[in-house]
mmCIF file of C-alpha atoms in Angstrom:
data_model
loop_
_atom_site.group_PDB
_atom_site.id
_atom_site.type_symbol
_atom_site.label_atom_id
_atom_site.label_comp_id
_atom_site.label_asym_id
_atom_site.label_seq_id
_atom_site.Cartn_x
_atom_site.Cartn_y
_atom_site.Cartn_z
ATOM 1 C CA MET A 56 -18.879 -25.818 6.037
ATOM 2 C CA SER A 57 -18.005 -22.187 6.428
ATOM 3 C CA LEU A 58 -14.816 -20.207 5.905
ATOM 4 C CA VAL A 59 -15.016 -16.944 7.835
ATOM 5 C CA ILE A 60 -12.554 -14.377 7.222
ATOM 6 C CA ARG A 61 -12.336 -11.424 9.519
ATOM 7 C CA ASN A 62 -10.207 -8.218 8.958
ATOM 8 C CA LEU A 63 -9.597 -6.637 12.373
ATOM 9 C CA GLN A 64 -6.872 -4.122 11.521
ATOM 10 C CA ARG A 65 -6.736 -0.944 9.253
ATOM 11 C CA VAL A 66 -3.107 -0.835 8.650
ATOM 12 C CA ILE A 67 -2.955 -2.995 5.486
ATOM 13 C CA PRO A 68 -5.573 -3.231 2.806
ATOM 14 C CA ILE A 69 -6.888 -6.712 2.666
ATOM 15 C CA ARG A 70 -8.549 -8.283 -0.553
ATOM 16 C CA ARG A 71 -10.828 -10.859 1.170
ATOM 17 C CA ALA A 72 -12.517 -12.215 -1.917
ATOM 18 C CA PRO A 73 -9.338 -13.547 -3.598
ATOM 19 C CA LEU A 74 -8.056 -14.760 -0.422
ATOM 20 C CA ARG A 75 -11.447 -16.746 0.051
ATOM 21 C CA SER A 76 -11.462 -18.207 -3.314
ATOM 22 C CA LYS A 77 -7.757 -19.527 -2.998
ATOM 23 C CA ILE A 78 -8.249 -20.749 0.530
ATOM 24 C CA GLU A 79 -11.444 -22.520 -0.572
ATOM 25 C CA ILE A 80 -9.347 -24.426 -3.230
ATOM 26 C CA VAL A 81 -6.604 -25.440 -0.820
ATOM 27 C CA ARG A 82 -9.263 -26.753 1.578
ATOM 28 C CA ARG A 83 -10.797 -28.875 -1.341
ATOM 29 C CA ILE A 84 -7.194 -30.103 -2.189
ATOM 30 C CA LEU A 85 -6.603 -31.067 1.447
ATOM 31 C CA GLY A 86 -10.135 -32.578 1.902
ATOM 32 C CA VAL A 87 -11.170 -30.379 4.779
ATOM 33 C CA GLN A 88 -14.100 -28.409 3.055
ATOM 34 C CA LYS A 89 -16.646 -29.981 5.380
ATOM 35 C CA PHE A 90 -14.962 -28.250 8.305
ATOM 36 C CA ASP A 91 -15.504 -24.687 9.712
ATOM 37 C CA LEU A 92 -12.375 -22.456 9.507
ATOM 38 C CA GLY A 93 -11.807 -18.984 10.847
ATOM 39 C CA ILE A 94 -9.181 -16.643 9.457
ATOM 40 C CA ILE A 95 -8.624 -13.378 11.409
ATOM 41 C CA CYS A 96 -6.216 -10.673 9.994
ATOM 42 C CA VAL A 97 -4.637 -8.353 12.688
ATOM 43 C CA ASP A 98 -1.958 -5.905 13.018
ATOM 44 C CA ASN A 99 1.630 -6.031 14.576
ATOM 45 C CA LYS A 100 0.324 -4.858 17.976
ATOM 46 C CA ASN A 101 -2.364 -7.533 18.232
ATOM 47 C CA ILE A 102 -0.476 -10.528 16.878
ATOM 48 C CA GLN A 103 2.494 -9.556 19.206
ATOM 49 C CA HIS A 104 -0.031 -9.560 22.146
ATOM 50 C CA ILE A 105 -1.479 -12.901 21.295
ATOM 51 C CA ASN A 106 1.996 -14.237 20.705
ATOM 52 C CA ARG A 107 3.110 -13.113 24.122
ATOM 53 C CA ILE A 108 -0.132 -14.545 25.874
ATOM 54 C CA TYR A 109 -0.139 -18.097 24.137
ATOM 55 C CA ARG A 110 3.690 -18.499 23.107
ATOM 56 C CA GLY A 111 5.499 -16.517 25.713
ATOM 57 C CA ARG A 112 7.215 -14.587 22.800
ATOM 58 C CA ASN A 113 6.855 -10.892 22.890
ATOM 59 C CA VAL A 114 7.409 -10.283 19.070
ATOM 60 C CA PRO A 115 5.111 -9.979 16.160
ATOM 61 C CA THR A 116 4.893 -13.125 13.744
ATOM 62 C CA ASP A 117 3.178 -13.945 10.638
ATOM 63 C CA VAL A 118 0.770 -16.640 11.772
ATOM 64 C CA LEU A 119 -0.634 -18.294 14.896
ATOM 65 C CA SER A 120 -2.973 -21.267 14.589
ATOM 66 C CA PHE A 121 -5.425 -22.402 17.214
ATOM 67 C CA PRO A 122 -6.564 -25.986 16.428
ATOM 68 C CA PHE A 123 -10.208 -26.915 17.439
ATOM 69 C CA HIS A 124 -8.880 -30.652 17.617
ATOM 70 C CA GLU A 125 -5.666 -30.149 19.747
ATOM 71 C CA HIS A 126 -4.234 -33.572 19.896
ATOM 72 C CA LEU A 127 -4.447 -34.275 16.048
ATOM 73 C CA LYS A 128 -1.563 -35.922 14.545
ATOM 74 C CA ALA A 129 -0.170 -35.036 11.174
ATOM 75 C CA GLY A 130 -1.843 -36.846 8.394
ATOM 76 C CA GLU A 131 -5.005 -37.700 10.452
ATOM 77 C CA PHE A 132 -8.278 -35.923 9.898
ATOM 78 C CA PRO A 133 -10.567 -35.016 12.747
ATOM 79 C CA LEU A 134 -13.298 -37.613 13.230
ATOM 80 C CA PRO A 135 -16.229 -35.534 14.572
ATOM 81 C CA GLU A 136 -18.857 -37.101 16.948
ATOM 82 C CA PHE A 137 -21.126 -34.127 16.808
ATOM 83 C CA PRO A 138 -22.037 -31.363 14.285
ATOM 84 C CA ASP A 139 -20.310 -28.825 16.407
ATOM 85 C CA ASP A 140 -17.050 -30.751 16.130
ATOM 86 C CA TYR A 141 -16.814 -29.907 12.360
ATOM 87 C CA ASN A 142 -14.375 -27.149 13.037
ATOM 88 C CA LEU A 143 -10.659 -26.909 12.219
ATOM 89 C CA GLY A 144 -9.972 -23.953 14.448
ATOM 90 C CA ASP A 145 -8.817 -20.433 13.897
ATOM 91 C CA ILE A 146 -5.820 -18.920 12.044
ATOM 92 C CA PHE A 147 -4.449 -15.423 13.058
ATOM 93 C CA LEU A 148 -2.636 -13.632 10.272
ATOM 94 C CA GLY A 149 -0.254 -10.865 11.265
ATOM 95 C CA VAL A 150 -0.811 -8.985 7.818
ATOM 96 C CA GLU A 151 1.391 -6.085 8.841
ATOM 97 C CA TYR A 152 4.128 -8.360 9.607
ATOM 98 C CA ILE A 153 3.614 -10.422 6.505
ATOM 99 C CA PHE A 154 3.387 -7.145 4.322
ATOM 100 C CA HIS A 155 6.749 -6.011 5.834
ATOM 101 C CA GLN A 156 8.545 -9.213 5.310
ATOM 102 C CA CYS A 157 7.535 -9.359 1.507
ATOM 103 C CA LYS A 158 10.357 -9.113 -0.798
ATOM 104 C CA GLU A 159 10.017 -6.526 -3.841
ATOM 105 C CA ASP A 160 9.255 -9.439 -6.459
ATOM 106 C CA GLU A 161 6.647 -11.114 -4.318
ATOM 107 C CA ASP A 162 2.929 -10.452 -4.692
ATOM 108 C CA TYR A 163 1.477 -9.591 -1.075
ATOM 109 C CA ASN A 164 -1.791 -11.380 -1.824
ATOM 110 C CA ASP A 165 0.000 -14.501 -2.785
ATOM 111 C CA VAL A 166 2.184 -14.329 0.447
ATOM 112 C CA LEU A 167 -0.928 -13.998 2.480
ATOM 113 C CA THR A 168 -2.362 -17.071 0.935
ATOM 114 C CA MET A 169 0.653 -19.051 1.468
ATOM 115 C CA THR A 170 0.941 -17.966 5.011
ATOM 116 C CA ALA A 171 -2.827 -18.963 5.671
ATOM 117 C CA THR A 172 -2.188 -22.234 4.050
ATOM 118 C CA HIS A 173 0.655 -22.640 6.499
ATOM 119 C CA GLY A 174 -1.591 -21.899 9.291
ATOM 120 C CA LEU A 175 -4.159 -24.485 7.915
ATOM 121 C CA CYS A 176 -1.434 -27.194 7.829
ATOM 122 C CA HIS A 177 -0.807 -26.436 11.422
ATOM 123 C CA LEU A 178 -4.571 -26.863 12.234
ATOM 124 C CA LEU A 179 -4.218 -30.397 10.659
ATOM 125 C CA GLY A 180 -1.333 -31.327 12.957
ATOM 126 C CA PHE A 181 1.651 -30.675 10.862
ATOM 127 C CA THR A 182 4.322 -28.918 12.899
ATOM 128 C CA HIS A 183 7.785 -27.635 13.181
ATOM 129 C CA SER A 184 9.818 -26.362 15.988
ATOM 130 C CA THR A 185 12.335 -24.158 14.363
ATOM 131 C CA GLU A 186 13.343 -22.859 10.992
ATOM 132 C CA ALA A 187 16.458 -24.947 11.262
ATOM 133 C CA GLU A 188 14.399 -28.038 11.836
ATOM 134 C CA TRP A 189 12.361 -27.829 8.659
ATOM 135 C CA GLN A 190 15.509 -27.079 6.757
ATOM 136 C CA GLN A 191 17.049 -30.283 8.287
ATOM 137 C CA LYS A 192 14.048 -32.436 7.424
ATOM 138 C CA LEU A 193 13.062 -30.923 4.100
ATOM 139 C CA ASP A 194 12.251 -33.490 1.516
ATOM 140 C CA LEU A 195 11.888 -32.184 -2.124
ATOM 141 C CA ARG A 196 11.008 -35.389 -4.074
ATOM 142 C CA PRO A 197 10.463 -35.124 -7.644
ATOM 143 C CA ALA A 198 6.831 -35.921 -7.124
ATOM 144 C CA LEU A 199 6.654 -32.370 -5.383
ATOM 145 C CA GLY A 200 6.851 -30.855 -9.048
ATOM 146 C CA LYS A 201 3.654 -32.445 -10.094
ATOM 147 C CA MET A 202 1.814 -31.267 -6.798
ATOM 148 C CA THR A 203 2.975 -27.841 -7.212
ATOM 149 C CA GLN A 204 2.008 -27.608 -10.739
ATOM 150 C CA MET A 205 -1.560 -28.947 -9.875
ATOM 151 C CA LEU A 206 -1.913 -26.508 -6.949
ATOM 152 C CA ALA A 207 -0.616 -23.664 -9.059
ATOM 153 C CA PHE A 208 -3.042 -24.387 -11.724
ATOM 154 C CA ASN A 209 -5.996 -24.605 -9.236
ATOM 155 C CA THR A 210 -5.108 -21.533 -7.071
ATOM 156 C CA GLY A 211 -3.380 -19.393 -9.569
ATOM 157 C CA LEU A 212 -0.350 -18.893 -7.185
ATOM 158 C CA PRO A 213 3.115 -18.738 -8.636
ATOM 159 C CA ARG A 214 5.255 -21.933 -8.415
ATOM 160 C CA TYR A 215 7.625 -20.287 -5.928
ATOM 161 C CA PHE A 216 4.799 -20.043 -3.437
ATOM 162 C CA GLN A 217 3.617 -23.417 -4.085
ATOM 163 C CA LEU A 218 7.033 -24.922 -3.097
ATOM 164 C CA ASN A 219 6.883 -22.950 0.130
ATOM 165 C CA VAL A 220 3.259 -24.186 0.948
ATOM 166 C CA PHE A 221 4.124 -27.841 0.335
ATOM 167 C CA THR A 222 7.621 -27.724 2.124
ATOM 168 C CA LYS A 223 9.058 -24.901 4.070
ATOM 169 C CA LYS A 224 5.843 -23.476 5.420
ATOM 170 C CA SER A 225 3.711 -26.503 5.938
ATOM 171 C CA GLY A 226 6.000 -29.372 6.297
ATOM 172 C CA LEU A 227 4.227 -31.331 3.709
ATOM 173 C CA CYS A 228 5.545 -32.914 0.619
ATOM 174 C CA ALA A 229 3.962 -34.831 -2.223
ATOM 175 C CA ARG A 230 4.476 -38.428 -3.024
ATOM 176 C CA PRO A 231 2.744 -40.964 -5.165
ATOM 177 C CA ARG A 232 0.280 -43.187 -3.481
ATOM 178 C CA ALA A 233 1.266 -46.881 -3.071
ATOM 179 C CA THR A 234 -1.038 -48.068 -5.947
ATOM 180 C CA ALA A 235 -0.296 -48.984 -9.535
ATOM 181 C CA ASP A 236 -1.856 -45.681 -10.610
ATOM 182 C CA THR A 237 0.988 -43.195 -10.074
ATOM 183 C CA SER A 238 -1.183 -40.268 -11.263
ATOM 184 C CA LYS A 239 -2.608 -40.155 -7.614
ATOM 185 C CA TRP A 240 -0.773 -38.139 -5.106
ATOM 186 C CA CYS A 241 -1.012 -37.850 -1.487
ATOM 187 C CA LEU A 242 0.375 -35.424 1.075
ATOM 188 C CA VAL A 243 2.634 -36.834 3.794
ATOM 189 C CA LYS A 244 4.132 -35.338 7.089
ATOM 190 C CA ASN A 245 7.592 -34.057 6.588
ATOM 191 C CA VAL A 246 8.520 -32.163 9.779
ATOM 192 C CA GLN A 247 7.539 -31.866 13.510
ATOM 193 C CA SER A 248 6.822 -28.965 15.916
ATOM 194 C CA ALA A 249 4.920 -25.910 17.438
ATOM 195 C CA ARG A 250 2.204 -24.243 15.574
ATOM 196 C CA ASP A 251 3.343 -20.973 14.554
#
């Protein structure tokens, strides 16, 4: 189905084509390419306004996710009954906030992709309440290395960002499937929480 990326701000330049191609790869890897997804890029003022209305926090943030399937549990996929139900929801990216949080040695476009992937994982039911919570429950198994190499190869993102996508930011980690073929990997839930 479709991936719609809208840039509703003029503060930070956005390269939509590379973001689109990397998010399409992430969608294929996660197995949700049949679902519609919206990514909306906004400035600090607008992300703060949305954050205040929906989360009661009057501060800008990097990402807010609004799932179409609100009661989806981590590790489950939506089971659409009607064609209109093939929708994951919308991700609002605070691109100005993300830009200012980037470190000198980080590529802004890679961080933007990582943050969008974080939001996508929230749409799929993976959650965390606080930064401390994901730190406490973080599970870096050796299998993560193979998963991050695969994703880095497929998306072109540096390994550092792959570690964040599959641990810190998404609450996911990679583990071998329970089969004799250990070359197959699956994603499993690693943390609980709110979708920010």
